[in-house]
One Martini backbone bead per residue (centre of mass of N, CA, C, O) as a GRO file, in nm:
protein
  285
    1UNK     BB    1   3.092   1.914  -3.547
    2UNK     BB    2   2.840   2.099  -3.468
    3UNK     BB    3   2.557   2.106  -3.352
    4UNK     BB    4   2.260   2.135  -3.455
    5UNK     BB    5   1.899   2.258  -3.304
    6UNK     BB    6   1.821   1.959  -3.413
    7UNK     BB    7   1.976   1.760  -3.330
    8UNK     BB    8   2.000   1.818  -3.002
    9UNK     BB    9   1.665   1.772  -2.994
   10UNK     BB   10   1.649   1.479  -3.077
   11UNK     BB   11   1.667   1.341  -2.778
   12UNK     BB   12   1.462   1.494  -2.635
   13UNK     BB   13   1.235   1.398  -2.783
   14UNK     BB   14   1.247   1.125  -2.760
   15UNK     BB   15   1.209   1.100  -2.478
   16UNK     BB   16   0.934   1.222  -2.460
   17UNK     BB   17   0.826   0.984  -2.627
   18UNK     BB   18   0.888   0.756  -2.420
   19UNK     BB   19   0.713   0.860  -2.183
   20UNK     BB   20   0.461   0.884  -2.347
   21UNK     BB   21   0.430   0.582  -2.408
   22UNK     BB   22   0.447   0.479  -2.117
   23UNK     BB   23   0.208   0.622  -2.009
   24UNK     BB   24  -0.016   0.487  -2.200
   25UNK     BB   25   0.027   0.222  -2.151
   26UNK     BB   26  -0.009   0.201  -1.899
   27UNK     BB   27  -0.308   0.295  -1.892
   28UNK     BB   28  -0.412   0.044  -2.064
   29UNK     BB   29  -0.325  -0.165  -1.865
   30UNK     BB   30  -0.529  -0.038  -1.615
   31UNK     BB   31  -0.788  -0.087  -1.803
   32UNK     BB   32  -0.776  -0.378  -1.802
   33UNK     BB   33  -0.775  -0.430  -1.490
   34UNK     BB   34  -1.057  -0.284  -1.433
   35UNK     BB   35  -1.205  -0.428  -1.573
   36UNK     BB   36  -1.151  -0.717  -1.463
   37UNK     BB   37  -1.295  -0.630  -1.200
   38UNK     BB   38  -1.574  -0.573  -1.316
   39UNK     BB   39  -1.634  -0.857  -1.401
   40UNK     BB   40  -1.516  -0.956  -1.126
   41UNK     BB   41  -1.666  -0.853  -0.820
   42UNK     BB   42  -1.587  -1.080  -0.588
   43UNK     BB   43  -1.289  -0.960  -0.626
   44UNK     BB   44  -1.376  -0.713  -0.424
   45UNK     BB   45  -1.579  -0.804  -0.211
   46UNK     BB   46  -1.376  -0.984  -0.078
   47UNK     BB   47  -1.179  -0.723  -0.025
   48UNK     BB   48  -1.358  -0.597   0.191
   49UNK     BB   49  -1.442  -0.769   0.401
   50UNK     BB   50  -1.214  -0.812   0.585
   51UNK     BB   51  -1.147  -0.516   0.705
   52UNK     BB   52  -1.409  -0.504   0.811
   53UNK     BB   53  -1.373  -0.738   1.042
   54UNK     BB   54  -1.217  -0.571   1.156
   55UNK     BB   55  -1.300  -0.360   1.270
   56UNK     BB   56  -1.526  -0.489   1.446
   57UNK     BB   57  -1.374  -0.668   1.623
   58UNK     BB   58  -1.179  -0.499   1.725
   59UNK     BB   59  -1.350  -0.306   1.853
   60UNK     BB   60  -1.576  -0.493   2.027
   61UNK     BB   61  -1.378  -0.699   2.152
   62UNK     BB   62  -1.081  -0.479   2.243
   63UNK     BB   63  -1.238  -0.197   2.322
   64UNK     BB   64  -1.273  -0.307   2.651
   65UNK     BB   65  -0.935  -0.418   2.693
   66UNK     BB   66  -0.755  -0.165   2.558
   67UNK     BB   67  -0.516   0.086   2.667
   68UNK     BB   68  -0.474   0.412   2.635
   69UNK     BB   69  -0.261   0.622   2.683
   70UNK     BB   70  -0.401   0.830   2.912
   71UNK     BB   71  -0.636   0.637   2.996
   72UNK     BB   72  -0.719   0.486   3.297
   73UNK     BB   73  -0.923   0.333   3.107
   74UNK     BB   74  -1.100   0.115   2.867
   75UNK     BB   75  -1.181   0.285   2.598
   76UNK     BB   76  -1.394   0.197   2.354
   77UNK     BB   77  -1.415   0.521   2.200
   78UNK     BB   78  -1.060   0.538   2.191
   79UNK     BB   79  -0.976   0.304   2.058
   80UNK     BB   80  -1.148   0.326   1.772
   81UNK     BB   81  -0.938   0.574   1.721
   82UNK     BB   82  -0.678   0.464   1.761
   83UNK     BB   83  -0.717   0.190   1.537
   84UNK     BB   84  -0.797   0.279   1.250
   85UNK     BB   85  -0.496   0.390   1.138
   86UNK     BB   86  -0.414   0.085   1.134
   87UNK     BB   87  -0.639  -0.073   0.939
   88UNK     BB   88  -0.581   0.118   0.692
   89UNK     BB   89  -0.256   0.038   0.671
   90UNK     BB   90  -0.348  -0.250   0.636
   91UNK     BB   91  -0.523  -0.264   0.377
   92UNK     BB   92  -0.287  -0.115   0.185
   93UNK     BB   93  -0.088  -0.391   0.235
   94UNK     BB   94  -0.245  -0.643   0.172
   95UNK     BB   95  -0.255  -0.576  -0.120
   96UNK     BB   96  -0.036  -0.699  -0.208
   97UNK     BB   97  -0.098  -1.026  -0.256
   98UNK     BB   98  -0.277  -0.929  -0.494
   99UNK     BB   99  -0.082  -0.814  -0.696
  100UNK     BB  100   0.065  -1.086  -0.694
  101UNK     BB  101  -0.153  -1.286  -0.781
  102UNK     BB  102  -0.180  -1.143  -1.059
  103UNK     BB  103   0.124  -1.155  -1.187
  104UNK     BB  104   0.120  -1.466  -1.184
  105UNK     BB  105  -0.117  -1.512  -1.328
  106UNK     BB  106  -0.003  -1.367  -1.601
  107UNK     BB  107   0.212  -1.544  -1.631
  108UNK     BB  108   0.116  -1.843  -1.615
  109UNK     BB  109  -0.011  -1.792  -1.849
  110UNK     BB  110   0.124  -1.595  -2.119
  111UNK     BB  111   0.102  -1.262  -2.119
  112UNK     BB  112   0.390  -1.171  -2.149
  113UNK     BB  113   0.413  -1.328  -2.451
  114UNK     BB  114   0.200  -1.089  -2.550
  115UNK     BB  115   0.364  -0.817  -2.429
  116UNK     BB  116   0.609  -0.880  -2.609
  117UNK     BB  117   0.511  -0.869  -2.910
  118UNK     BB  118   0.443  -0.544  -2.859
  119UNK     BB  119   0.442  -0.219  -2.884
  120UNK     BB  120   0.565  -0.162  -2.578
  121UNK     BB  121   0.641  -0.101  -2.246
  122UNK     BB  122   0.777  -0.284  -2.017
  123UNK     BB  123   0.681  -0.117  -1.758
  124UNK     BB  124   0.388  -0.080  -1.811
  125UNK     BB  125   0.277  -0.360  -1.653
  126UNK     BB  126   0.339  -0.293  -1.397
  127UNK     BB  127   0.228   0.005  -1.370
  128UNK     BB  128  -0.077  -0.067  -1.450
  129UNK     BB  129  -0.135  -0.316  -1.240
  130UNK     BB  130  -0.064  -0.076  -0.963
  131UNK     BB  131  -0.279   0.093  -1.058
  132UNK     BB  132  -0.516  -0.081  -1.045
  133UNK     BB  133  -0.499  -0.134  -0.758
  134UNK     BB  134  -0.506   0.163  -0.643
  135UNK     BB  135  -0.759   0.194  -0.710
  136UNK     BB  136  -0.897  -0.026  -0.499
  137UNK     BB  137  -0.807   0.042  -0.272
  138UNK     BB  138  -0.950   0.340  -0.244
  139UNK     BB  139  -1.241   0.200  -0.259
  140UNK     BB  140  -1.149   0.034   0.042
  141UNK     BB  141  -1.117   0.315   0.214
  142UNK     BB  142  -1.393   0.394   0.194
  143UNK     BB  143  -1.548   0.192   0.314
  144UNK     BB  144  -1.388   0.186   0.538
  145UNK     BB  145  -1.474   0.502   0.646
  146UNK     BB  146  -1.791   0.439   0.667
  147UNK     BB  147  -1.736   0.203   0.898
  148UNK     BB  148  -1.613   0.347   1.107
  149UNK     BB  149  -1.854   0.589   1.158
  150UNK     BB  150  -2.019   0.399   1.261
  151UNK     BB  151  -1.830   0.289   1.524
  152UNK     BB  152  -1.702   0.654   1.583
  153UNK     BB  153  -1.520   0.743   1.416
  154UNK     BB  154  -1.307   1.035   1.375
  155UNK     BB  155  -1.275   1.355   1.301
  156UNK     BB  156  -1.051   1.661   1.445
  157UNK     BB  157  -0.915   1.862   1.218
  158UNK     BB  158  -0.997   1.817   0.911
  159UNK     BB  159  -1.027   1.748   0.606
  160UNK     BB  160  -0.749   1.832   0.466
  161UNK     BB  161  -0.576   1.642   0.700
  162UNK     BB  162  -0.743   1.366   0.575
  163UNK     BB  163  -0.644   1.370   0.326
  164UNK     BB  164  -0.350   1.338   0.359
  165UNK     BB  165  -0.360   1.063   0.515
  166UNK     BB  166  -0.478   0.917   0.259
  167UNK     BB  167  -0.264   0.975   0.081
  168UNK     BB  168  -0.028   0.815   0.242
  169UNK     BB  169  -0.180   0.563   0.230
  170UNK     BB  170  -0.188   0.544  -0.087
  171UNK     BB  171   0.135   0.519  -0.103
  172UNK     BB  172   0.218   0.295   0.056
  173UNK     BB  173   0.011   0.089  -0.105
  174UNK     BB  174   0.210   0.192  -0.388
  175UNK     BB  175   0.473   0.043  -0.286
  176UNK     BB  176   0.350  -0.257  -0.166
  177UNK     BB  177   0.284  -0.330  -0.457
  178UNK     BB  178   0.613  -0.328  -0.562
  179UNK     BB  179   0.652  -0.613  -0.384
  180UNK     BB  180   0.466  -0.782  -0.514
  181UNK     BB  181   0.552  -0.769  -0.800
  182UNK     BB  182   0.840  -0.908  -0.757
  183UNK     BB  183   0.668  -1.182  -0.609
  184UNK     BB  184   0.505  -1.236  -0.899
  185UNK     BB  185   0.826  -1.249  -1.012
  186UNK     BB  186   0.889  -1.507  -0.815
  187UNK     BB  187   0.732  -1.687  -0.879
  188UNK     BB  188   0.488  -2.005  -1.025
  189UNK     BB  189   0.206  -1.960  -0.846
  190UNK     BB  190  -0.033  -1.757  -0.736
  191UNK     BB  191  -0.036  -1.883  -0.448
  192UNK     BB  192   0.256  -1.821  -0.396
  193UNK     BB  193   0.188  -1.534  -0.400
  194UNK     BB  194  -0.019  -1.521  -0.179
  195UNK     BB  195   0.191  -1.610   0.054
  196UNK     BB  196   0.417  -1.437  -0.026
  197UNK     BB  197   0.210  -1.142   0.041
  198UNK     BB  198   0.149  -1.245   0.379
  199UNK     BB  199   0.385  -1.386   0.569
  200UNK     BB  200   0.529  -1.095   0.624
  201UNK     BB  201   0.284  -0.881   0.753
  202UNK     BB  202   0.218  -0.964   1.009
  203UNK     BB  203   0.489  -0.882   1.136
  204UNK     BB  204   0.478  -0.578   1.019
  205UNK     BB  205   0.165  -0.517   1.157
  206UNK     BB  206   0.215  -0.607   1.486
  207UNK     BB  207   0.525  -0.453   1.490
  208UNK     BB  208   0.336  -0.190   1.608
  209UNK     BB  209   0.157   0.074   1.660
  210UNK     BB  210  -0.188   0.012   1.581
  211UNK     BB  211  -0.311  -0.169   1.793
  212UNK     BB  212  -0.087  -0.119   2.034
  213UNK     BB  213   0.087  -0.012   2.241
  214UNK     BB  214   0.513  -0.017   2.270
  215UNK     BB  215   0.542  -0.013   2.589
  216UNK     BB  216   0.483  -0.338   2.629
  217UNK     BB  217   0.765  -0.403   2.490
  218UNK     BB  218   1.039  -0.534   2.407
  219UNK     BB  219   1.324  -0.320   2.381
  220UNK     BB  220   1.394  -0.434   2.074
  221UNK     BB  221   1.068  -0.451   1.992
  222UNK     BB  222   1.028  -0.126   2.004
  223UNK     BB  223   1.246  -0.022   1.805
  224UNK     BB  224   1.170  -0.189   1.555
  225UNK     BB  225   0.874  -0.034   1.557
  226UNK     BB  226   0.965   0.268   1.513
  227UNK     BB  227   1.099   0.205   1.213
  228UNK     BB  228   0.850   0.112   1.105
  229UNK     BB  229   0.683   0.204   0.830
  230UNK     BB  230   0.424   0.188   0.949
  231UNK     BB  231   0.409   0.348   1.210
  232UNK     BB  232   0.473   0.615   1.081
  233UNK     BB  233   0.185   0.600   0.878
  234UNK     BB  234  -0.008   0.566   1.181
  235UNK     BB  235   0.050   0.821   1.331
  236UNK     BB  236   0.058   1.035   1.072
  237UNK     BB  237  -0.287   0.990   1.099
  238UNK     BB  238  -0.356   1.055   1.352
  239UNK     BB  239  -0.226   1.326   1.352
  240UNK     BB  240  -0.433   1.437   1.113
  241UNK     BB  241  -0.735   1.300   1.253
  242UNK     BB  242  -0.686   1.362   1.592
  243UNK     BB  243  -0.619   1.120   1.719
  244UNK     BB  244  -0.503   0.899   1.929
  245UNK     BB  245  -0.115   0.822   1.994
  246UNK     BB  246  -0.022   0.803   2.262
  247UNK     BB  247   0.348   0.686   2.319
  248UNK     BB  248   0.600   0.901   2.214
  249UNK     BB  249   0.885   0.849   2.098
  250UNK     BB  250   1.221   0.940   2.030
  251UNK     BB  251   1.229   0.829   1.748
  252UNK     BB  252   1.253   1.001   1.484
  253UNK     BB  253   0.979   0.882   1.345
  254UNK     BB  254   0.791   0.994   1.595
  255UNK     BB  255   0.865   1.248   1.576
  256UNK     BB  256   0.832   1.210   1.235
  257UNK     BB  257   0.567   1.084   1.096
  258UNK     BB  258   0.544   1.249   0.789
  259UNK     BB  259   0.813   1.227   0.694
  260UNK     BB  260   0.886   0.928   0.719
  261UNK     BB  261   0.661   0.815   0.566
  262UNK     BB  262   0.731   0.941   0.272
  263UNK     BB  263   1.035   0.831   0.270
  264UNK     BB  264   0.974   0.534   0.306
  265UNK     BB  265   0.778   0.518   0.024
  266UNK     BB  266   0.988   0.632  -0.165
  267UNK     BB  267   1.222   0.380  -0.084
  268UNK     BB  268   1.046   0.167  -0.191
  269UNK     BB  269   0.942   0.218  -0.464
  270UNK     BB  270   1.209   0.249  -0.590
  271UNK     BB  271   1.342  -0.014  -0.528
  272UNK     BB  272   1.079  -0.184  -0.648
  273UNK     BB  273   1.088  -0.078  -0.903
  274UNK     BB  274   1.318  -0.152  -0.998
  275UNK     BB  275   1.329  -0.461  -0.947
  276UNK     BB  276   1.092  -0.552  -1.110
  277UNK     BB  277   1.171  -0.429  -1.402
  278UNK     BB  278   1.407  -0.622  -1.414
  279UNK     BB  279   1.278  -0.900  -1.365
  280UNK     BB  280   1.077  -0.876  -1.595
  281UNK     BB  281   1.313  -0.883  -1.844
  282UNK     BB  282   1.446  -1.122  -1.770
  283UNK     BB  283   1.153  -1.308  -1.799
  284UNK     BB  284   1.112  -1.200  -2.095
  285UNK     BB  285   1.383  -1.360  -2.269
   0.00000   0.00000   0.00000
């Protein structure tokens, strides 16, 4: 028997409800987590110390001992403008962090079996908690951009062009989001989701070319260096922001640092989101 075009549309029309219930869940979600931060502001106030204090450390300490490719002498306020693009990638990879200690605290109180018993989409908990995330990156990224331009940093492309590579820093940062998400649904107590959302990143932020040109390193750390998305998205920003970018090398993403970075952060993004909503479903069974 033939479908008439009632019955056809209605799977299509399921889905459109399922997609909207799961947004508005999200949503719902996200402004729990938003209030929760409110409430409680030494937890954002705290969140902000650590990246000022690398701005300033790094810049003052280190900005007229380290020279950047291309310049005879290490100038402290050309360091400063190579260093930015690394200090906010750093800082919004950083966030991963708190997202796994949040949700794992939210696991450990059994916050989960009490968002089991409602009818809302499963996935929409770690979608809202990372929406909530990514608001908290951004407040964090605005402060720290006041706090370059205070210590020398410029942009020098337009305004357009600094906005997109904000951007990025902010899709990178909700990527990496959702690895801390997997984190801290897979570990037992919020310490351990701190622990595990921190020690994998300092190898992975300092084996890149953030703070120092990979000039300097081991050829097949530098190799590594050249891959690490981290470093496609530290590039994508200086030259979107205008600033020095060092020595540019041959592979592929640092040809191409601005693809590279959105291809990266999507591909994050996607697998991790994968997996963190199937560990939370097997989680919460």
């Amino acid at each position: 028997m033939p479908a008439t075009p009632r019955t056809a549309a209605a799977p299509a029309a399921r889905r459109r409800g399922t997609v909207a219930r799961s947004v508005h869940d999200s949503l719902v979600v996200a402004r729990r987590n938003l209030i929760r931060m409110l409430r409680i502001p030494e937890v954002v106030i705290f969140g902000l110390v650590q990246p000022v204090m690398f701005v300033v450390l790094f810049s003052y300490v280190f900005g007229g001992a380290i020279p950047v490719p291309g310049q005879d002498t290490a100038d402290p306020v050309v360091y400063r403008e190579y260093l930015m693009a690394g200090i906010f990638a750093q800082t919004v990879t950083f966030a991963t962090a708190g997202a796994a200690a949040g949700i794992a605290e939210d696991m450990h109180k059994g916050l989960v079996d009490r968002f089991r018993s409602l009818p809302m989409s499963r996935g929409a908990v770690l979608t809202g908690r990372t929406l909530a995330d990514l608001v908290q990156t951004a407040l964090t990224v605005l402060v720290l951009v006041g706090c370059a331009v205070l210590v020398g940093w410029r942009i020098h492309d337009g305004f357009p062009r600094a906005l997109a590579a904000l951007g990025l820093l902010l899709l990178l940062g909700y990527a990496f989001s959702w690895i801390g998400a997997l984190i801290g649904l897979s570990v037992r107590t919020p310490e351990a989701a701190t622990s595990g959302g921190l020690v994998w990143l300092f190898p992975l932020t300092f084996v890149s070319n953030a703070f120092v040109p990979v000039g300097g390193m081991p050829g097949w750390l530098q190799t590594v260096a050249e891959w690490n998305p981290f470093s496609a998205t530290v590039l994508a920003c200086r030259q979107l922001f205008g600033n020095p970018e060092g020595t540019v090398s041959d592979a592929w993403p640092m040809q191409h640092p601005v693809l590279a970075s959105v291809l990266w952060s999507v591909a994050i993004l996607l697998v991790f989101r994968t997996l963190a909503v199937r560990k939370y479903r097997s989680a919460a069974v």
